[in-house]
Amino acid sequence: MHTGRAFSILNYMVQRSSAHFNASFAALADATRRGVLDQLARGDASITDLADRFEMTLTGMKKHVGVLELAGLVTTEKVGRVRTCRIGPCRLEEEMAWIARYRRVWDARFEALEGVIDELKRQEKARGRKKRK
Amino acid sequence: MHTGRAFSILNYMVQRSSAHFNASFAALADATRRGVLDQLARGDASITDLADRFEMTLTGMKKHVGVLELAGLVTTEKVGRVRTCRIGPCRLEEEMAWIARYRRVWDARFEALEGVIDELKRQEKARGRKKRK
């Protein structure tokens, strides 16, 4: 495939789910937010519960939950004065696929590098044998 | 297992690789940086190459490469006046494992919810039959 064409396909793929990926990876880039997800995966909790559990102010926790909500990782519902948080519709499916694809290319690239190194070693050895003769 | 103990184990796990996860997920939370990784997985490139390809200033690209380098996703080497970038040692293995684990818990939780809904439907139906009698 022509490099230009390959690049434009790649570029399209990168752009397509770009906004979604930005939001979800950014949401995961914080230990408290990952902790909140772990917590909610085990059961629903109010913002107050979460703030207590992570020893944080209500305002701080509301911010974190907002970031998770934007990424579709959490949904919230207010009943009376309590806002209940639960895990959202985003199953991190595409994120997983992105990482899996990256790892495949990574592995292929390193295998190729190893091949080059082996070839260099073989040539080195052959030169060594020639010299000794 | 006691909830407090479960939580402290969870907390330990969250903290352990916390700094690394923050760096790698933050690095992935940007379309240009994901594009650079895609690009480098296909072949080494200089900062100048990357800046051209992504239509960006050298300073801007240097910043992005710096973020990727901190996360172990890229390594760079300066030979003469050219800094060559290549994919780094981080294979996103733990990130993949984190997401996989989250998805397992997510699936289990939604299956459990479906079970509750099915049970409620069954009870509703049973009540409907009683009323008709």
CSV table of C-alpha atoms in Angstrom, one decimal, chain A residues 24-96:
chain,number,residue,atom,x,y,z
A,24,SER,CA,-11.8,8.1,28.3
A,25,PHE,CA,-8.0,7.9,28.5
A,26,ALA,CA,-7.9,11.3,30.3
A,27,ALA,CA,-10.5,10.0,32.7
A,28,LEU,CA,-8.3,6.9,33.4
A,29,ALA,CA,-5.2,9.1,34.0
A,30,ASP,CA,-5.9,9.7,37.6
A,31,ALA,CA,-5.6,7.2,40.5
A,32,THR,CA,-8.7,8.5,42.3
A,33,ARG,CA,-10.9,8.2,39.2
A,34,ARG,CA,-9.6,4.7,38.6
A,35,GLY,CA,-10.4,3.9,42.3
A,36,VAL,CA,-13.9,5.3,41.9
A,37,LEU,CA,-14.5,3.0,38.9
A,38,ASP,CA,-13.2,0.0,40.8
A,39,GLN,CA,-15.6,1.0,43.6
A,40,LEU,CA,-18.6,1.5,41.4
A,41,ALA,CA,-18.0,-1.7,39.6
A,42,ARG,CA,-18.7,-3.3,43.0
A,43,GLY,CA,-21.8,-1.3,43.8
A,44,ASP,CA,-23.5,2.0,43.3
A,45,ALA,CA,-22.5,4.8,45.6
A,46,SER,CA,-23.5,8.4,46.4
A,47,ILE,CA,-21.1,11.3,45.8
A,48,THR,CA,-21.0,11.7,49.6
A,49,ASP,CA,-20.0,8.0,50.0
A,50,LEU,CA,-17.3,8.3,47.4
A,51,ALA,CA,-16.0,11.6,48.9
A,52,ASP,CA,-15.7,9.9,52.4
A,53,ARG,CA,-14.1,6.8,51.0
A,54,PHE,CA,-11.4,8.7,49.1
A,55,GLU,CA,-11.0,11.3,51.9
A,56,MET,CA,-11.9,14.1,49.6
A,57,THR,CA,-14.2,17.2,49.6
A,58,LEU,CA,-17.6,16.9,48.0
A,59,THR,CA,-16.5,19.5,45.4
A,60,GLY,CA,-13.4,17.5,44.6
A,61,MET,CA,-15.3,14.3,44.1
A,62,LYS,CA,-18.0,16.0,42.1
A,63,LYS,CA,-15.3,17.1,39.7
A,64,HIS,CA,-13.8,13.6,39.3
A,65,VAL,CA,-17.3,12.1,38.8
A,66,GLY,CA,-18.0,14.8,36.2
A,67,VAL,CA,-14.9,13.8,34.2
A,68,LEU,CA,-15.9,10.1,34.4
A,69,GLU,CA,-19.5,11.0,33.3
A,70,LEU,CA,-18.3,12.9,30.3
A,71,ALA,CA,-16.3,9.8,29.2
A,72,GLY,CA,-19.4,7.6,29.6
A,73,LEU,CA,-17.7,5.7,32.4
A,74,VAL,CA,-20.2,6.8,35.0
A,75,THR,CA,-23.8,7.8,35.1
A,76,THR,CA,-25.5,9.7,37.9
A,77,GLU,CA,-29.0,10.1,39.0
A,78,LYS,CA,-30.3,12.6,41.6
A,79,VAL,CA,-33.1,11.4,43.8
A,80,GLY,CA,-34.1,13.9,46.4
A,81,ARG,CA,-30.9,15.4,47.8
A,82,VAL,CA,-28.7,12.3,47.0
A,83,ARG,CA,-26.9,11.9,43.7
A,84,THR,CA,-26.2,8.2,43.1
A,85,CYS,CA,-23.3,7.2,40.8
A,86,ARG,CA,-23.2,3.9,38.9
A,87,ILE,CA,-20.9,2.6,36.2
A,88,GLY,CA,-21.8,4.0,32.8
A,89,PRO,CA,-22.3,2.5,29.3
A,90,CYS,CA,-18.6,2.8,28.2
A,91,ARG,CA,-17.0,-0.7,28.5
A,92,LEU,CA,-13.6,0.6,27.3
A,93,GLU,CA,-14.1,-1.7,24.3
A,94,GLU,CA,-12.5,0.5,21.7
A,95,GLU,CA,-9.7,1.6,24.1
A,96,MET,CA,-8.9,-2.1,24.6
